[in-house]
Coordinates of C-alpha atoms in Angstrom, one line a residue:
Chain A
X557 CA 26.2 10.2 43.9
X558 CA 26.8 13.0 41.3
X559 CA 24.5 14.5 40.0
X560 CA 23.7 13.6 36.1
X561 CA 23.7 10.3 37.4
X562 CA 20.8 11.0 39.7
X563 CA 19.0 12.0 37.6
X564 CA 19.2 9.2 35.3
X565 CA 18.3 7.3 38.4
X566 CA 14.9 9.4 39.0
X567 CA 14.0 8.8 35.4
X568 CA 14.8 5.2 36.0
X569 CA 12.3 5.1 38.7
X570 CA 10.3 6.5 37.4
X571 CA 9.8 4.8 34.0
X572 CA 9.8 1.7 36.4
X573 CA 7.2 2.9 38.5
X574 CA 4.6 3.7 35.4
X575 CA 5.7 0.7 33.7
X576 CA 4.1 -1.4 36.9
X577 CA 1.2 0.7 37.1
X578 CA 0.2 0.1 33.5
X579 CA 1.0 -4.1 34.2
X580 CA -1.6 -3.5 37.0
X581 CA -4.0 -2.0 34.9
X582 CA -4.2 -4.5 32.3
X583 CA -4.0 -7.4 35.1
X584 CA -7.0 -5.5 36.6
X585 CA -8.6 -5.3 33.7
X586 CA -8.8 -9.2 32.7
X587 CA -9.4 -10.0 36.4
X588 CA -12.6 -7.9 35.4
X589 CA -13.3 -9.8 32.4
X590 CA -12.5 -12.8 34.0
X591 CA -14.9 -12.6 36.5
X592 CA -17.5 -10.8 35.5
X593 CA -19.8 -14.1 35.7
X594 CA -21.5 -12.7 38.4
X595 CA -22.4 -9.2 36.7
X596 CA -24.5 -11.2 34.1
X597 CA -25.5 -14.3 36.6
X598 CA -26.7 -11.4 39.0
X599 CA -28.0 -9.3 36.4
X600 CA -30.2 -6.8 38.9
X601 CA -26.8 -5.6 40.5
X602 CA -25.8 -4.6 36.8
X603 CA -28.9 -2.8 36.1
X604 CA -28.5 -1.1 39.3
X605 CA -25.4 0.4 38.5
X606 CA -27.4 1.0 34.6
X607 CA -29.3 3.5 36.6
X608 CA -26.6 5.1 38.0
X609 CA -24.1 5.6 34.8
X610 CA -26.7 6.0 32.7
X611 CA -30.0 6.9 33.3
X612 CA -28.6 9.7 35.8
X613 CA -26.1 10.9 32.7
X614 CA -29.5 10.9 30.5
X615 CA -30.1 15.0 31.1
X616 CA -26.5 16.4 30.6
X617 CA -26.7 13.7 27.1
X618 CA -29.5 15.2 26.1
X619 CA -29.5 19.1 26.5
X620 CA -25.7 18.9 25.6
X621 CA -26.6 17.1 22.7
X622 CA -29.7 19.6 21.8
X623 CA -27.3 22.8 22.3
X624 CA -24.3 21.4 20.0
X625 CA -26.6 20.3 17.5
X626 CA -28.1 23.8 17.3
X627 CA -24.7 25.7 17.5
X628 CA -24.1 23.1 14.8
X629 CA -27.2 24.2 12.5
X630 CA -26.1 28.0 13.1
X631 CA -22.2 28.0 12.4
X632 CA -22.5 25.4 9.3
X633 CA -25.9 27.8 8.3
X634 CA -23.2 30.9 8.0
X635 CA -20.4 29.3 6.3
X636 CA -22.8 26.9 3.8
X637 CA -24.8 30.0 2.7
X638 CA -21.4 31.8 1.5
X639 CA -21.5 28.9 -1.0
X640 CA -25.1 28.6 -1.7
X641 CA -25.1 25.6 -0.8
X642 CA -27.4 25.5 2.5
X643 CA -29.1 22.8 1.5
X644 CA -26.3 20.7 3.0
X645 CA -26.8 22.0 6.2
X646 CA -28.8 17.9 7.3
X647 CA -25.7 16.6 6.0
X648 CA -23.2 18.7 7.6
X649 CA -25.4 18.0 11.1
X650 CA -25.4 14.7 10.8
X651 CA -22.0 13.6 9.4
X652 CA -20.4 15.7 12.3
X653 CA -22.8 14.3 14.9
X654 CA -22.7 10.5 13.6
X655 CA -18.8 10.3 13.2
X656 CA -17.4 12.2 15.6
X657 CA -19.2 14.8 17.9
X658 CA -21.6 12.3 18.9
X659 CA -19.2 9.2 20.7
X660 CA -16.7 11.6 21.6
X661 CA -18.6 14.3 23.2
X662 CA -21.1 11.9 24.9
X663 CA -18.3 10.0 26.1
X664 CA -16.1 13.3 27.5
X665 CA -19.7 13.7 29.4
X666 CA -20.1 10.1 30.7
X667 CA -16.2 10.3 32.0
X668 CA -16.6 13.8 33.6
X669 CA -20.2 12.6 34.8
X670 CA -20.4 9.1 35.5
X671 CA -16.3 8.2 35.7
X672 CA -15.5 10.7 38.3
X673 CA -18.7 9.2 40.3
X674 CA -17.5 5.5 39.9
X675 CA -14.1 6.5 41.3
X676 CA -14.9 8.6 43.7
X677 CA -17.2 5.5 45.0
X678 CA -14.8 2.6 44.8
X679 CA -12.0 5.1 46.2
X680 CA -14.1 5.7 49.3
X681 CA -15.2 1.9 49.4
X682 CA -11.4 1.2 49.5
X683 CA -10.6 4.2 52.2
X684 CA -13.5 2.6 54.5
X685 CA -11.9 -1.0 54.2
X686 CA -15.3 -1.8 52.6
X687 CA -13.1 -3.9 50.2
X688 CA -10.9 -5.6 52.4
X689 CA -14.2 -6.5 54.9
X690 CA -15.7 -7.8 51.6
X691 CA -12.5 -9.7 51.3
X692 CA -12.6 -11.2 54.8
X693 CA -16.5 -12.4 54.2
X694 CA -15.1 -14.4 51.0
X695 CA -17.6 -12.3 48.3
X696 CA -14.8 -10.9 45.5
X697 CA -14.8 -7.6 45.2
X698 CA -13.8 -7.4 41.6
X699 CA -16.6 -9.6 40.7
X700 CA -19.2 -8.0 43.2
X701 CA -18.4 -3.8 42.3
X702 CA -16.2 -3.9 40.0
X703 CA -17.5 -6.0 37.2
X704 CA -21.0 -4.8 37.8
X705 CA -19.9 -1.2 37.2
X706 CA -17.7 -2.2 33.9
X707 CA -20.6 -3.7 32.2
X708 CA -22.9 -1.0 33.1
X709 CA -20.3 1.6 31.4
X710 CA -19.8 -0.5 28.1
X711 CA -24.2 -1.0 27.8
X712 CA -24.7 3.1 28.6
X713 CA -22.0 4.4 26.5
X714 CA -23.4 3.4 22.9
X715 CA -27.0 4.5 23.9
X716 CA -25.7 7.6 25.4
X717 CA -24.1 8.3 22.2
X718 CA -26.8 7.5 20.2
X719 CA -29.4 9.8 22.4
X720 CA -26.7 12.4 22.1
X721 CA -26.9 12.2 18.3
X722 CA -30.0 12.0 17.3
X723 CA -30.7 15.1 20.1
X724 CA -28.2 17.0 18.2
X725 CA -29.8 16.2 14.8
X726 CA -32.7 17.2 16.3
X727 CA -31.1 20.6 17.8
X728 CA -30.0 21.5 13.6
X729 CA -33.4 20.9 12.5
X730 CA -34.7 23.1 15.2
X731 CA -32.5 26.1 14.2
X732 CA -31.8 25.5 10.4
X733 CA -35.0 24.3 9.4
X734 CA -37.9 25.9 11.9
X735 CA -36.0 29.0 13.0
X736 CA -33.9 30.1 9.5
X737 CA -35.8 28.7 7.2
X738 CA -34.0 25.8 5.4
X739 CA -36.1 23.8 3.0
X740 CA -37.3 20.9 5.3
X741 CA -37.1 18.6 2.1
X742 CA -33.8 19.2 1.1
X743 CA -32.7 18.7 4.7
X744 CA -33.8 15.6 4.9
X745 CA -33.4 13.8 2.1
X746 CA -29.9 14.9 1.5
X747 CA -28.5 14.0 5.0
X748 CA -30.0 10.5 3.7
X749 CA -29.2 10.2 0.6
X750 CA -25.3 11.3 2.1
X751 CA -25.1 9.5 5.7
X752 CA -24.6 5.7 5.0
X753 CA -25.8 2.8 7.9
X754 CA -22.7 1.1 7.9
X755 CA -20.3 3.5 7.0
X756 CA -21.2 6.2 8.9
X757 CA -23.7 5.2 12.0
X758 CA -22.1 1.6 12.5
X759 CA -18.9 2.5 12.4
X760 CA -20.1 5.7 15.1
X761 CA -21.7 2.9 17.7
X762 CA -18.3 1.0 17.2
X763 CA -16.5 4.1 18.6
X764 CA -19.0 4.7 21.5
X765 CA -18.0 1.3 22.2
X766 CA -14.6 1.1 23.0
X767 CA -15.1 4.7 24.3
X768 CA -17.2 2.8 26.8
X769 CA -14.6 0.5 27.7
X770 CA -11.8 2.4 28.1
X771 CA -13.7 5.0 30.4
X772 CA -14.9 2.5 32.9
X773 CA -11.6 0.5 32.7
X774 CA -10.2 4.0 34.1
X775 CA -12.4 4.8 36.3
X776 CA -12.4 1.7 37.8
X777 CA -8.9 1.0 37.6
X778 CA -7.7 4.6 39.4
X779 CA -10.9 3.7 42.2
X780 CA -9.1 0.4 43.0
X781 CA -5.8 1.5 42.8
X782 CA -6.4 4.9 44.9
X783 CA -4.4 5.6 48.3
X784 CA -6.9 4.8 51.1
X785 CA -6.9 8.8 52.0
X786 CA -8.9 11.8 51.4
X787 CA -6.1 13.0 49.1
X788 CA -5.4 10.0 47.7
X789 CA -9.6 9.9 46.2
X790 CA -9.1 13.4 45.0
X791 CA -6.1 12.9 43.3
X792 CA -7.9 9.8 41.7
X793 CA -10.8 11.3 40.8
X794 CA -9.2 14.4 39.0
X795 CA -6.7 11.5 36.8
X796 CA -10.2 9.6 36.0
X797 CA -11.2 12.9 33.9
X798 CA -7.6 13.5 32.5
X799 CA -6.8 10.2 31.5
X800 CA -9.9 9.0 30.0
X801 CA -10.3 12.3 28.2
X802 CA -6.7 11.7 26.6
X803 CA -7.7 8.4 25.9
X804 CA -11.2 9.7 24.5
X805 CA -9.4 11.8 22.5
X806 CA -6.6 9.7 21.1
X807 CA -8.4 6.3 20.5
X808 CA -10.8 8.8 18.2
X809 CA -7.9 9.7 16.0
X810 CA -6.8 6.0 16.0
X811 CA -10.2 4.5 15.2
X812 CA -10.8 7.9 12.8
X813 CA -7.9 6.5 10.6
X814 CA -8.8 3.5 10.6
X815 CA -12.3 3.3 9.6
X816 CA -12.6 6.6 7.5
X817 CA -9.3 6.6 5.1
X818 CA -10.9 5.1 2.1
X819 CA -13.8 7.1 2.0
X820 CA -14.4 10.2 -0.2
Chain B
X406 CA -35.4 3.8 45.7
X407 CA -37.7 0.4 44.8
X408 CA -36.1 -2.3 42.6
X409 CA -39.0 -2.4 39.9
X410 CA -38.8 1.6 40.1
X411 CA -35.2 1.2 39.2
X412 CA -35.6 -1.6 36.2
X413 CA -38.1 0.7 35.1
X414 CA -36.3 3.7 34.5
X415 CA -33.3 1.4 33.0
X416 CA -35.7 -0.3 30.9
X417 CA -37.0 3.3 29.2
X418 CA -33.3 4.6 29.2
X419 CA -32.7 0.9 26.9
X420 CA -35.6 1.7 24.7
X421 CA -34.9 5.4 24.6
X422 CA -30.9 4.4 23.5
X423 CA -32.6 1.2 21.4
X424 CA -34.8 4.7 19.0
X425 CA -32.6 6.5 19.0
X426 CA -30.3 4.2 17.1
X427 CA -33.3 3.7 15.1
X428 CA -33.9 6.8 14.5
X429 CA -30.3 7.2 12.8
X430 CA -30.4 4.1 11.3
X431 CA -33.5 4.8 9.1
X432 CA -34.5 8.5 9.1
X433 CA -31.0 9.7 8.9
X434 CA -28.8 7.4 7.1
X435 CA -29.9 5.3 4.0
X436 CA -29.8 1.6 4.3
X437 CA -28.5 1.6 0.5
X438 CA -25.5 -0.5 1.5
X439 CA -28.3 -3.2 2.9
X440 CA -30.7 -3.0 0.3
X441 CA -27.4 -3.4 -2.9
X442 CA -28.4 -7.6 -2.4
X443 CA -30.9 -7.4 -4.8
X444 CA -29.2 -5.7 -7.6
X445 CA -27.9 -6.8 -10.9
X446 CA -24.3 -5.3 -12.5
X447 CA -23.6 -3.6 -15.9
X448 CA -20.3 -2.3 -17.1
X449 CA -19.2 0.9 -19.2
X450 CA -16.6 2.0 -20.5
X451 CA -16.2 6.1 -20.5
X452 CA -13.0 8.1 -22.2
X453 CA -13.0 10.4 -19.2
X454 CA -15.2 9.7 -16.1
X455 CA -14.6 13.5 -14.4
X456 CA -14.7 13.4 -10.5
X457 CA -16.9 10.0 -10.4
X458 CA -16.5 8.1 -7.6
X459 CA -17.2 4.3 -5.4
X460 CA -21.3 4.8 -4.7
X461 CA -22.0 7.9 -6.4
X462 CA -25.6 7.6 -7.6
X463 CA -26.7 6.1 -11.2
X464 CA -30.0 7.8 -11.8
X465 CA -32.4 7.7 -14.3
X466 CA -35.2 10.2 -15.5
X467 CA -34.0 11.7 -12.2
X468 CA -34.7 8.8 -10.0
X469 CA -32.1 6.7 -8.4
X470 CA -32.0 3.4 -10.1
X471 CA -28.4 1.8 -8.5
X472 CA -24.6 2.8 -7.6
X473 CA -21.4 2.8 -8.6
X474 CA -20.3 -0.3 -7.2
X475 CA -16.4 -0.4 -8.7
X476 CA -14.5 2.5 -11.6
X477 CA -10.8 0.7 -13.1
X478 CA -8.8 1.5 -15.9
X479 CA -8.5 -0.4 -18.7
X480 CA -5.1 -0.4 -20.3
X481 CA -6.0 -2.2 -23.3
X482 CA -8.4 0.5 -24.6
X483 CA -7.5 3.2 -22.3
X484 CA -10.6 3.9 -21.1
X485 CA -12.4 3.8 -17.5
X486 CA -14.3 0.9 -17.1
X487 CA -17.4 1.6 -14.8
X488 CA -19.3 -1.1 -13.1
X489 CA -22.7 -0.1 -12.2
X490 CA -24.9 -2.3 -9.5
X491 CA -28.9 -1.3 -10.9
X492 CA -31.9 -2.2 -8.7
X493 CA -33.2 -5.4 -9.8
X494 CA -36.8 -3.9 -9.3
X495 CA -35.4 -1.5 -12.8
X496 CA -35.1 -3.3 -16.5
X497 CA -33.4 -1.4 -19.2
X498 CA -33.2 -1.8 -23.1
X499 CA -30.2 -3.3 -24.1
X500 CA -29.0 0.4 -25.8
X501 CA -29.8 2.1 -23.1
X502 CA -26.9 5.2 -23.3
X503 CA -24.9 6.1 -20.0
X504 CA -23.2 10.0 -19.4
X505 CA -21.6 11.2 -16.8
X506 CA -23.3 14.5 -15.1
X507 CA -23.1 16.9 -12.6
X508 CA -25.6 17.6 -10.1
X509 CA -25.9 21.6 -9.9
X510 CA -23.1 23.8 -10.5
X511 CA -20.5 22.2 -8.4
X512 CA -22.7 18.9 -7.0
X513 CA -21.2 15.9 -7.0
X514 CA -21.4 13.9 -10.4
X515 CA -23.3 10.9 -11.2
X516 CA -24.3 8.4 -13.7
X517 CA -27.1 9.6 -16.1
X518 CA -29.1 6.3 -18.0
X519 CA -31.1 7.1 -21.0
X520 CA -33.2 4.5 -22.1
X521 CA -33.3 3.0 -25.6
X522 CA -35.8 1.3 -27.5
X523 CA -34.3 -2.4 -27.9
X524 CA -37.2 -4.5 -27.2
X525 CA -34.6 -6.8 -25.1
X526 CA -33.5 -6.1 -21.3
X527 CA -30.2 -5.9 -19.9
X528 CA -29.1 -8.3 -18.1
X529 CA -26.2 -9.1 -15.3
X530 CA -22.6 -9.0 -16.9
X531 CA -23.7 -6.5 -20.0
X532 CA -22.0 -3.7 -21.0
X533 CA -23.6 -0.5 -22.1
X534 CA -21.8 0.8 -25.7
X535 CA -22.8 4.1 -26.0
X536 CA -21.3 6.3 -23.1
X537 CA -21.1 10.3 -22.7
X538 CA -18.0 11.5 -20.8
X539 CA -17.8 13.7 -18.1
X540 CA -17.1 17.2 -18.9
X541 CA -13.9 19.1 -18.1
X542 CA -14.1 22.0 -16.9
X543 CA -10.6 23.0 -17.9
X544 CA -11.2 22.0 -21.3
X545 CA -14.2 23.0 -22.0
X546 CA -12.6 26.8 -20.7
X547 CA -9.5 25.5 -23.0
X548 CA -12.0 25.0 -26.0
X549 CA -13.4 28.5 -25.6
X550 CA -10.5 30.1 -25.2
X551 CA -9.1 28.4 -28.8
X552 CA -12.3 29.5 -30.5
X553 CA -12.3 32.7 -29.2
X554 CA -8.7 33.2 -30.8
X555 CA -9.4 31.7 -33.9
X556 CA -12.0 34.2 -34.1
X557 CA -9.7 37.3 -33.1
X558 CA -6.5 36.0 -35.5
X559 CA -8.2 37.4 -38.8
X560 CA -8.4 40.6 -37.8
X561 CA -4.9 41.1 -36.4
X562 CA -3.9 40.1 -39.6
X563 CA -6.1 42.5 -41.2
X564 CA -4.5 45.7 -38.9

């Protein structure tokens, strides 16, 4: 064959070939919503994996959350002081940590920490034919690990964020209040009077949300899908990060546009 | 590790996730979007209503009394028409007087009430007659500017 038109052909394999991969994720996907009976009917192995996602992400959440809300109180001390205006350092704390900083950062974290984990484990579950044994003794996988794990990601993920934010909050008091000297009232009751439930904090756990979701669909789905080889888990573990920080990052803007246009 | 070691620890990280939320929920952000059931609405119309926008405060003696709940434009009169959701907890004389102001130098703007001394209360549905507009900066500098020529024209035709 010449050669433009292999080309054309490599291009054509290979749009066929990612095309395929994203049917299987989204069949994988409702085969986990399908049958994720079990993970509520057998509630302990959910909590189980709880444990593992989230209680075990708890201490990167939290002194992650602490330092950015104290860079936080430092950087917006400097630039709201050129403006006299450092009274606005709670609100500038807490919109940043509520909105954004707080679901997305917490849930770079929980994909880099707990992700990686989950497909590093079903990847090796699949190398060892743990699966296909599972298989061959009539218990579904999907509905026995896979399922469990899902739900455990989409129940951390919002508390997670939450813990992040108010650790962050937190972290700008520490700095802008106690350690520069920002009037504690002020502080306060501007960051209330200026952060709004639903607006601002709902809208915040509604992110952490789907952020949830699509980082365990990820993880779970590039676990399943990995080659049964030491390579293969690797190269699966290392997408898990990439893709669900890509998502992360471009589901924010999405939801971002959505829920925050009309507001002034 | 034991299972009630393990349902323990998931149980605190719940309740940890469960005040946190809490926390943000009441010491961070105000539940004034909750609490507008109970309120009660008055209009006004204002000639120029500045930078006023959707929930800016409406306060009173200094104390918030209600929100902005909705700002149109009337093309009949030409004027902004304000409606203002007030805390039903708050009455008001009937000519109580509404102005637009600034908090601080460059604070966002609010709505300023000023009670009267009508011995009747407003009630849902009024509208408030006597209204202040929000000052312009650029005319206010545009009014100085005018007066401060008038003043120098006399004596350049003096020279």
């Amino acid at each position: 064959m010449i050669k433009p038109l292999q080309a054309i052909a490599r291009l054509g394999h290979h749009a066929l070939a990612s095309m395929s991969r994203i049917g299987l994720a989204t069949r994988f996907f409702l085969a986990t919503l399908l049958r994720s009976g079990v993970a509520f009917r057998r509630f302990n192995l959910t909590i189980r994996e709880t444990y593992f996602a989230g209680v075990l992400s708890l201490i990167i959440i939290l002194v992650s959350g602490l330092f950015v809300g104290m860079v936080l109180g430092l950087q917006g001390y400097e630039t709201l002081q050129t403006y006299g205006s450092e009274s606005a350092l709670g609100v500038l704390v807490a919109l940043s940590l509520v909105r954004e900083l707080g679901p997305v950062v917490a849930a770079l974290l929980f994909a880099s920490r707990a992700g990686s984990a989950i497909t590093a484990e079903i990847g090796l579950m699949k190398a060892t034919e743990q699966l296909a044994a599972m298989e061959m003794m009539a218990v579904d996988p999907i509905a026995r690990v896979v399922a469990p794990r899902f739900w455990a990601g989409v129940i951390s993920m919002p508390l997670l964020a939450a813990l992040f934010s108010a650790m962050g909050i937190f972290g700008g008091y520490l700095v802008g209040v106690v350690l520069i000297g920002v009037d504690e009232g002020s502080f306060w009751s501007q960051m209330q009077a200026q952060v709004d439930f639903q607006e601002d904090i709902l809208n915040g756990v509604i992110k952490s949300v789907v952020f949830g979701v699509a980082v365990t669909a990820i993880a779970l789905f590039e676990g399943y899908d990995a080659p049964p080889t030491a390579e293969g888990v690797s190269r699966a573990t290392t997408r898990t990060v990439v893709t669900s920080s890509l998502a992360i990052l471009a589901l924010d803007f999405v939801l971002t546009a959505f829920m925050f246009r009309g507001v002034g | 590790m034991s299972k009630t070691w393990l349902d323990l620890w998931v149980g605190l990280f719940v309740v940890a996730g469960i005040g946190a939320l809490l926390f943000l929920a009441l010491k961070v952000g105000s539940m004034s979007s909750v609490r507008m059931a109970d309120s009660y609405q008055v209009s006004a119309h204002f000639d120029n209503i500045g930078g006023l926008k959707v929930r800016a405060p409406v306060k009173s003696a200094g104390v918030v009394v209600g929100r902005v709940s909705a700002i149109s434009f009337d093309d009949k009169t030409y004027e902004a028409e304000v409606v203002l959701s007030l805390d039903k907890r708050y009455a008001f004389p009937k000519d109580t007087s509404a102005a637009i102001l600034t908090s601080g130098l460059l604070g966002e703007q609010y709505v300023g009430l000023e009670a009267g001394a009508d011995s009747v209360k407003l009630a849902n549905g009024d509208r408030l007659s006597l209204t202040q507009s929000a000052v312009v900066l650029e005319n206010l500098i545009g009014q100085f500017l005018f007066s401060k020529a008038q003043e120098g024209a006399p004596n350049e035709t003096a020279q």
